[in-house]
Tab-separated table of C-alpha atoms in Angstrom:
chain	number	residue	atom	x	y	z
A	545	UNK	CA	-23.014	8.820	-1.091
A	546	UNK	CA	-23.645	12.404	-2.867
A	547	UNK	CA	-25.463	12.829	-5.788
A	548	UNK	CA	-22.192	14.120	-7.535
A	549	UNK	CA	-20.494	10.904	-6.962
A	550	UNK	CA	-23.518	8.597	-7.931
A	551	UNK	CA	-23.342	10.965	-11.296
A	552	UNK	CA	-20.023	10.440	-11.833
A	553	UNK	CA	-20.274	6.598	-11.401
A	554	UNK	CA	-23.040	6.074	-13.574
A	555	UNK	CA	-21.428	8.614	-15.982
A	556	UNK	CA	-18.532	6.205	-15.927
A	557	UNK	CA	-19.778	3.051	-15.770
A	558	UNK	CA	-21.894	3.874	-19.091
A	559	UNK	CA	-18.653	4.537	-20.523
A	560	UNK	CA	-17.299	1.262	-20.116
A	561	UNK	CA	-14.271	2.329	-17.425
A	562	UNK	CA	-12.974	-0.122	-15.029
A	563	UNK	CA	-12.764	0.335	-11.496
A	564	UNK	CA	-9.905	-0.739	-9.678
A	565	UNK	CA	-11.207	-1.330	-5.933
A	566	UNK	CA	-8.312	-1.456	-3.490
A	567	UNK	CA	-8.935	-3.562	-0.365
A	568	UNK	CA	-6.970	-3.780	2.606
A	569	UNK	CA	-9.430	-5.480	4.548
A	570	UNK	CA	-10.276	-2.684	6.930
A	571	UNK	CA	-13.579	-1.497	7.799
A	572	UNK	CA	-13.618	1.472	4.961
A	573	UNK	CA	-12.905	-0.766	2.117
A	574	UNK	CA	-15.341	-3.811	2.755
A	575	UNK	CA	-17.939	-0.765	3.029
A	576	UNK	CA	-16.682	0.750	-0.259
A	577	UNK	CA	-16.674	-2.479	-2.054
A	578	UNK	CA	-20.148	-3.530	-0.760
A	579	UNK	CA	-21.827	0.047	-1.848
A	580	UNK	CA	-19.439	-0.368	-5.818
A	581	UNK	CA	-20.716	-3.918	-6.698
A	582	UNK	CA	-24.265	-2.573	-6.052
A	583	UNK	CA	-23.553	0.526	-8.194
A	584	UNK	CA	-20.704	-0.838	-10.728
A	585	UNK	CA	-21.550	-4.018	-12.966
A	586	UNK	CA	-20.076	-6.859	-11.980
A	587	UNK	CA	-17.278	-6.812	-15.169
A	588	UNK	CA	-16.393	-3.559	-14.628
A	589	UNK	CA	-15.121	-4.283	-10.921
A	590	UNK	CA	-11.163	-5.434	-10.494
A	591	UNK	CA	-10.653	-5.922	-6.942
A	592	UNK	CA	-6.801	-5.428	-5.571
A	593	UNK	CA	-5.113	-6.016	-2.590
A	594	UNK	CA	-1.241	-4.840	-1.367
A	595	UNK	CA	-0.126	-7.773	0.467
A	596	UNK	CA	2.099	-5.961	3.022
A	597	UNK	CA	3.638	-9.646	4.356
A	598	UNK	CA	4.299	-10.218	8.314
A	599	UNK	CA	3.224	-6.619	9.259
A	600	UNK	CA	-0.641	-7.307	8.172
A	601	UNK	CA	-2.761	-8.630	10.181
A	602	UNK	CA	-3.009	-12.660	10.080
A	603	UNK	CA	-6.004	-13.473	7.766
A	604	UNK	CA	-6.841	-10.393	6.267
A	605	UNK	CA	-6.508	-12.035	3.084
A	606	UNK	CA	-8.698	-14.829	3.673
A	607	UNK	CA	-11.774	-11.996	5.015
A	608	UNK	CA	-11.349	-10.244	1.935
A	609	UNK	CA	-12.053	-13.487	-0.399
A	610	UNK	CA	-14.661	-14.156	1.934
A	611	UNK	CA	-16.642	-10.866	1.719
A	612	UNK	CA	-15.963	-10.411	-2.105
A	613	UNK	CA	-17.886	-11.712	-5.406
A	614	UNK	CA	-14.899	-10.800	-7.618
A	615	UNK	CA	-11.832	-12.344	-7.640
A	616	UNK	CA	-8.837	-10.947	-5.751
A	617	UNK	CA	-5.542	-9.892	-7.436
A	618	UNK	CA	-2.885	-10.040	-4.764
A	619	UNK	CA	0.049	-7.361	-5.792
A	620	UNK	CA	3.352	-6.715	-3.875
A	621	UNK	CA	6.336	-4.494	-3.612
A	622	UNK	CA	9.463	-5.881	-5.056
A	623	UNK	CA	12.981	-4.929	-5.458
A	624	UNK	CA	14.346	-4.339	-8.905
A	625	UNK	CA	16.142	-7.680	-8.811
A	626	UNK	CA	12.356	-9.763	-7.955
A	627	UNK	CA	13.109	-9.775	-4.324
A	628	UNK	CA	9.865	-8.862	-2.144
A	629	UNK	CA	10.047	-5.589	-0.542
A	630	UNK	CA	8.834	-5.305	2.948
A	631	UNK	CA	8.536	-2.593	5.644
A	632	UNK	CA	11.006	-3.695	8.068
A	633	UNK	CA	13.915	-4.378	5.018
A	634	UNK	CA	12.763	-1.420	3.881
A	635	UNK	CA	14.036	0.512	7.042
A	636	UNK	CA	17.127	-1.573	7.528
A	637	UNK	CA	18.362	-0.572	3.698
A	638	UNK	CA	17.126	3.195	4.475
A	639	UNK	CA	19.072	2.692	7.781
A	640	UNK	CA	22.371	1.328	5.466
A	641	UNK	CA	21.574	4.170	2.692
A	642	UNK	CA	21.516	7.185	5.508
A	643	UNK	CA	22.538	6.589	8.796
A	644	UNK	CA	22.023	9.837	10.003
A	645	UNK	CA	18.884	10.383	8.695
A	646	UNK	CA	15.169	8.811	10.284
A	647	UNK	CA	14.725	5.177	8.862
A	648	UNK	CA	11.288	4.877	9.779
A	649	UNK	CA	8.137	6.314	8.412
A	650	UNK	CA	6.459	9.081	9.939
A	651	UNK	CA	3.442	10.925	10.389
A	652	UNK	CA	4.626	13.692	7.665
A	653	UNK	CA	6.079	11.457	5.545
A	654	UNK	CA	4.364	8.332	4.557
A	655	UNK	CA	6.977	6.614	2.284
A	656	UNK	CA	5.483	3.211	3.374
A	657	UNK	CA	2.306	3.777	1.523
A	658	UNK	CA	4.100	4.704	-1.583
A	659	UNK	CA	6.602	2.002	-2.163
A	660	UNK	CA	4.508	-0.926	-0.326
A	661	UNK	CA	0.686	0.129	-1.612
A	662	UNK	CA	0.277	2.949	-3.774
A	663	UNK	CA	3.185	1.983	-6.235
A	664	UNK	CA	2.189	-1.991	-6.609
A	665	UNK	CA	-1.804	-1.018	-7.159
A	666	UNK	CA	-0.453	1.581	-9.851
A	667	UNK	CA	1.996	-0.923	-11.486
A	668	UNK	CA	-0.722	-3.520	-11.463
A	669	UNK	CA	-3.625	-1.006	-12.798
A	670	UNK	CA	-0.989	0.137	-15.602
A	671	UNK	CA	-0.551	-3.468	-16.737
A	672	UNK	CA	-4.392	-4.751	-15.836
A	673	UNK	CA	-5.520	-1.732	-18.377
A	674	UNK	CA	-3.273	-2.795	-20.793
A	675	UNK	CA	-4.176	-6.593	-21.017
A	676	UNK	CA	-8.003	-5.947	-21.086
A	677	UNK	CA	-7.039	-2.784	-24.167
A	678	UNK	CA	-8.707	-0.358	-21.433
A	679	UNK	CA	-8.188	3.185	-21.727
A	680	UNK	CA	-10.467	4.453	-19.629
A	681	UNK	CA	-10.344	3.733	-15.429
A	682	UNK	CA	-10.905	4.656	-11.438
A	683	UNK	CA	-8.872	4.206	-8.934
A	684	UNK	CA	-11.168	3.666	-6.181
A	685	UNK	CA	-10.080	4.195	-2.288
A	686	UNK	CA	-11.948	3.875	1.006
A	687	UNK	CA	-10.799	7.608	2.322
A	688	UNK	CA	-13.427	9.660	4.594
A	689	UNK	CA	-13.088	13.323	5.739
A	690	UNK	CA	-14.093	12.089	9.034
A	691	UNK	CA	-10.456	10.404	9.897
A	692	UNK	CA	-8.809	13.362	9.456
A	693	UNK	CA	-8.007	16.853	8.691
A	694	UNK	CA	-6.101	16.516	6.385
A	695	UNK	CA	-8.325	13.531	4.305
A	696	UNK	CA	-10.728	16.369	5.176
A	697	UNK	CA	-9.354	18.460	2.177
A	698	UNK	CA	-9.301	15.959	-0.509
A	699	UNK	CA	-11.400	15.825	-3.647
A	700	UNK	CA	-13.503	12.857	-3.777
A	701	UNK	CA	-13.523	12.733	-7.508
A	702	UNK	CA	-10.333	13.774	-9.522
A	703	UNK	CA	-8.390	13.122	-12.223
A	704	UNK	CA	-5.147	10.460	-11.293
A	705	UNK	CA	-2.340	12.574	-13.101
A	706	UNK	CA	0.507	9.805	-12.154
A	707	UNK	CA	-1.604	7.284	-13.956
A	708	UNK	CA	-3.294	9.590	-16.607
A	709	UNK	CA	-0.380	9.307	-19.340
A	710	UNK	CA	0.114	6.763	-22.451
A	711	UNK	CA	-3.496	7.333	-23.482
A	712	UNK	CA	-4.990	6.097	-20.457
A	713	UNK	CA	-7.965	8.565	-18.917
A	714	UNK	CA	-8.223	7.303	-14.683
A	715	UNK	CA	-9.547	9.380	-11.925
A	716	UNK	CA	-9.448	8.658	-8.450
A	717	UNK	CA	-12.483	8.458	-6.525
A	718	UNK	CA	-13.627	7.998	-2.745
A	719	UNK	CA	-17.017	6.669	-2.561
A	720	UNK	CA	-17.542	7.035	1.048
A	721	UNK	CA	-15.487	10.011	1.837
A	722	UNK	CA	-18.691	11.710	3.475
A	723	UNK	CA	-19.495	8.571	5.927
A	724	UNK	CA	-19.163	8.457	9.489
A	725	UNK	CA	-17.552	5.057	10.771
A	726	UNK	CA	-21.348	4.540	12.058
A	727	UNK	CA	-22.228	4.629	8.388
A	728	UNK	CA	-19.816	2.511	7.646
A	729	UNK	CA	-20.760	-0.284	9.965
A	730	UNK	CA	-24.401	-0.123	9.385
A	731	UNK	CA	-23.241	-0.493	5.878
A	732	UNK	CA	-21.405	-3.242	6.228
A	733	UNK	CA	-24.002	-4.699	8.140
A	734	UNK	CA	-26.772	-4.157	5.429
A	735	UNK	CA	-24.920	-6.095	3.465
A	736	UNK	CA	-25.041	-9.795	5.954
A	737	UNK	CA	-21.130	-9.186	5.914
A	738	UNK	CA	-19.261	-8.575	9.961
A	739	UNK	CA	-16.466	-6.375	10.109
A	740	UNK	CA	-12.560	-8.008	10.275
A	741	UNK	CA	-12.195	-9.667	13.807
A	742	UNK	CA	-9.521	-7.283	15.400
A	743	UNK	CA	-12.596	-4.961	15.389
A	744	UNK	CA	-14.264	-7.328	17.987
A	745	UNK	CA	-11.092	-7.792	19.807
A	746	UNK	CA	-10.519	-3.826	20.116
A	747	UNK	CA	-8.860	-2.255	17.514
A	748	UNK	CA	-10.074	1.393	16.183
A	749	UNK	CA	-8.833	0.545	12.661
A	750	UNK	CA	-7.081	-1.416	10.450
A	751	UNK	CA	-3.661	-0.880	8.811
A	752	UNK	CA	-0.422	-2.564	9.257
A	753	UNK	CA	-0.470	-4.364	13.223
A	754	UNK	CA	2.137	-1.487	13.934
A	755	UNK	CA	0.818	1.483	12.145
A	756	UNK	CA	2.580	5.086	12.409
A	757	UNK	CA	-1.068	6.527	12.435
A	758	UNK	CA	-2.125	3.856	14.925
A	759	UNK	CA	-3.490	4.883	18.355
A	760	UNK	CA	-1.967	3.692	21.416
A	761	UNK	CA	-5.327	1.149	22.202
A	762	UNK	CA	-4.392	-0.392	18.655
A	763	UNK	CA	-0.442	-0.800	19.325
A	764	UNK	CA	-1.514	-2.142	22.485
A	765	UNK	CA	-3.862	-4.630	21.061
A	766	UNK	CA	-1.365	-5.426	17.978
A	767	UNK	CA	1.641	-6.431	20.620
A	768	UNK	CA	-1.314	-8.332	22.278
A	769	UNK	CA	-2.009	-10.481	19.333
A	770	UNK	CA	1.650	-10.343	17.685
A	771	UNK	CA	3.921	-10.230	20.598
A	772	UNK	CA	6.356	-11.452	18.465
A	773	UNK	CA	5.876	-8.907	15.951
A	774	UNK	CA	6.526	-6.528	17.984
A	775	UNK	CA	9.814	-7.406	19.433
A	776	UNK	CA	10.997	-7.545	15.493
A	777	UNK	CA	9.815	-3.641	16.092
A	778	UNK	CA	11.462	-2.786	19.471
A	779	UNK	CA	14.861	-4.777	18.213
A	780	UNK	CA	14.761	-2.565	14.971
A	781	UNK	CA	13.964	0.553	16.739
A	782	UNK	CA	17.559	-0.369	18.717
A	783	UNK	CA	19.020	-1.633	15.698
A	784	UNK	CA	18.676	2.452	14.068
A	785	UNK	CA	18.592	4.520	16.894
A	786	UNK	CA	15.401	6.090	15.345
A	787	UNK	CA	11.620	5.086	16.134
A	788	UNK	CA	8.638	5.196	14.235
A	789	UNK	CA	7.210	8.181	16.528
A	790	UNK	CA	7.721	11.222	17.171
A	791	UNK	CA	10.112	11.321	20.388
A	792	UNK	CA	8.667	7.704	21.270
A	793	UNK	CA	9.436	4.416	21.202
A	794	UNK	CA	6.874	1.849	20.329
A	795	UNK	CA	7.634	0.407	23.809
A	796	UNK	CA	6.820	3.644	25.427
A	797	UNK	CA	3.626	3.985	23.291
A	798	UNK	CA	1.790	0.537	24.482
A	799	UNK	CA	3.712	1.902	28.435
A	800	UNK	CA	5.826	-0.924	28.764
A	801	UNK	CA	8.628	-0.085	31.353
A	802	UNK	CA	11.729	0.537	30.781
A	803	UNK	CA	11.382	2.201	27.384
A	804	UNK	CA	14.256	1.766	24.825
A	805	UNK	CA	16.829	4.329	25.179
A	806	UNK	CA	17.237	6.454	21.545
């Protein structure tokens, strides 16, 4: 971590903000959360989690309690009538809405982070600040340059505009945006904690099972472990003529033969 971070958390932290940790359970936030609580006091730490339903992985929840010394608030996308709001509804009523138009999301446009993680966390921060009388908050996230180039070009401390309204003062901030997954690890490791166990069984990181960023050794290892899963995935992709990658199917990305046909 940078000096200009650890100033900016200290800065913070003297100033009485919160920080809103969101964990998903993956390598990047257990590191994240086990560098905060050493850096953060322990009141000022509000741990959050967007339970994404059948398309996480089967006791992420349960490794995230485990690895924590906070409690964990559990939030989730609903509909405006209460009704939980999942990924594959979500591309069925996209699918009803516009036919002709993709259903899934993609690379370029990552609606499923909006409406199933970003929006719930925000919803739940909005409301968290305003029970404790908070005006003052981070939005922490386990982001590094090293996953991408385009995570490359973000600003590891900013100002949240979205949630920066109403008299609230938040900034986002990415503790371990300059860490290599080695770093992250070894930090994980430092801290008598082991990494979520589709890590051991193969997986090169951690989203949903069936992850539009996901590489072909992770879809692989998610139909491995969710076979039934992924069926829901390869009926769906029949069900809207579209797929969740570009020009592929998810059959033809694990190299099962035949591939679907759309």
């Amino acid at each position: 971590m940078n000096t200009g971070i650890l100033s900016n958390i200290k800065t913070l932290c003297d100033r009485g903000a919160i920080f809103y940790v969101s964990h998903s359970g993956g390598k990047d936030s257990q590191a994240m959360y086990a560098m905060l609580k050493n850096l953060v006091p322990h009141d000022q730490i509000v741990v959050v989690h967007a339970d994404l339903g059948e398309v996480e992985w089967d006791g992420i929840q349960e490794h995230i309690k485990s690895n924590i010394h906070h409690q964990l608030n559990i939030v989730k996308a609903v509909w405006k009538d209460g009704r939980e709001k999942n990924l594959l509804d979500y591309v069925l009523h996209r699918f009803s809405v516009r036919p002709d138009a993709p259903s899934w999301p993609s690379a370029a446009s990552r609606w499923c982070t909006s409406e199933l993680k970003t929006g719930p966390i925000y919803k739940f921060i909005r409301r968290d600040m305003k029970a404790r009388q908070a005006t003052l908050a981070v939005n922490c996230l386990g982001i590094r340059a090293e996953e991408s180039c385009t995570r490359s070009k973000k600003l590891s401390f900013e100002t949240n505009k979205e949630l920066s309204k109403a008299g609230r003062e938040v900034y986002n901030l990415l503790p371990i945006f300059t860490l290599t997954t080695e770093d992250v690890f070894r930090t994980i490791g430092l801290s008598n904690q082991k990494p979520f166990w589709a890590y051991n069984a193969g997986n090169e990181r951690l989203s949903c099972v069936f992850c539009v960023l996901g590489s072909d050794n992770d879809l692989k290892n998610g139909m491995k472990h969710r076979p039934s899963l992924f069926s829901r995935y390869r009926e769906l992709e029949k069900t809207v003529g579209y797929t969740m990658f570009h020009k592929k199917s998810i059959s033809e990305r694990v190299g099962l033969i035949p591939a679907i046909n759309i």
